[in-house]
Coordinates of C-alpha atoms in Angstrom, one line a residue:
M111 CA -1.6 -11.9 4.5
S112 CA -4.0 -14.3 2.7
N113 CA -3.9 -12.6 -0.7
H114 CA -0.9 -11.3 -1.9
S115 CA -2.5 -8.4 -3.9
E116 CA -3.4 -6.6 -0.8
I117 CA -2.2 -5.8 2.5
H118 CA -4.3 -4.7 5.8
L119 CA -3.1 -2.4 8.0
R120 CA -6.1 -1.4 9.9
R121 CA -5.9 -1.1 13.5
K122 CA -1.9 -1.6 13.7
P123 CA 0.4 0.8 15.1
I124 CA 1.5 3.0 12.5
A125 CA 5.4 2.2 13.3
D126 CA 4.7 -1.7 12.8
A127 CA 2.4 -0.8 9.8
M128 CA 5.0 1.1 8.0
Y129 CA 7.5 -1.9 8.8
E130 CA 5.2 -4.3 7.2
L131 CA 4.3 -2.1 4.2
D132 CA 7.9 -1.6 3.3
K133 CA 8.5 -5.4 3.7
Y134 CA 5.5 -6.2 1.6
L135 CA 6.2 -3.7 -1.5
N136 CA 9.7 -5.2 -1.8
D137 CA 7.9 -8.7 -1.9
V138 CA 5.3 -7.6 -4.3
F139 CA 8.2 -6.3 -6.3
L140 CA 10.1 -9.4 -6.6
S141 CA 6.7 -11.2 -7.3
K142 CA 6.5 -8.9 -10.4
L143 CA 2.9 -7.9 -9.5
N144 CA 1.9 -4.3 -11.0
T145 CA -0.9 -3.2 -8.9
V146 CA -1.8 -3.9 -5.2
K147 CA -4.3 -2.4 -2.8
V148 CA -3.2 -1.0 0.8
I149 CA -6.3 -1.3 2.9
H150 CA -5.7 1.4 5.9
G151 CA -9.1 2.0 7.0
K152 CA -10.6 5.4 6.9
G153 CA -10.8 6.4 10.5
S154 CA -8.9 9.6 11.6
G155 CA -6.8 9.6 8.2
Q156 CA -3.4 9.0 10.1
M157 CA -2.8 5.7 9.1
R158 CA -3.8 6.9 5.3
E159 CA -1.3 9.8 5.6
A160 CA 1.5 7.6 6.9
V161 CA 1.1 5.2 4.1
W162 CA 1.3 8.0 1.4
D163 CA 4.0 9.6 3.1
A164 CA 5.9 6.2 2.6
L165 CA 4.6 5.4 -0.6
S166 CA 5.5 8.7 -1.9
E167 CA 9.1 7.9 -0.7
H168 CA 9.6 4.2 -1.9
P169 CA 11.5 3.6 -4.7
L170 CA 9.5 0.5 -6.0
V171 CA 6.5 2.6 -6.0
K172 CA 5.7 4.1 -9.6
S173 CA 2.4 5.9 -8.6
Y174 CA -0.7 5.6 -6.2
R175 CA -4.2 6.8 -5.9
L176 CA -7.4 6.5 -3.3
A177 CA -9.5 3.8 -4.4
Y178 CA -12.8 4.2 -6.6
P179 CA -16.0 3.3 -4.9
G180 CA -16.4 -0.4 -5.5
E181 CA -12.6 -0.7 -4.8
G182 CA -12.5 0.2 -1.1
D183 CA -13.3 3.9 -1.5
S184 CA -11.2 6.2 1.0
G185 CA -10.2 3.3 3.3
V186 CA -8.0 2.0 0.4
T187 CA -4.9 2.8 -1.6
I188 CA -4.4 1.5 -5.0
V189 CA -0.4 1.2 -5.4
Y190 CA 1.1 0.9 -9.1
M191 CA 4.5 -0.6 -9.0
E192 CA 7.5 0.3 -11.0
S193 CA 8.4 -2.5 -13.5
P194 CA 11.1 -4.8 -12.3
D195 CA 12.7 -4.8 -15.9
R196 CA 13.5 -1.0 -15.8

């Protein structure tokens, strides 16, 4: 992962991607980043659905949304992290 503010999950098996996403979110939280991008691609939507399921249950995620045009559109989810000071 070259840029710590985003993770690329495209073309990965969903189980592997979910493992990487969980580890990434924990690392991001410890790094005190507030906002990150999850690049899941557009495709069939299966990866985005899996990502959103994981984000909805993750205790370190405050909220998330689909990226706007110019941010990655429907192939990217923007994630807002909980504050480490909570």
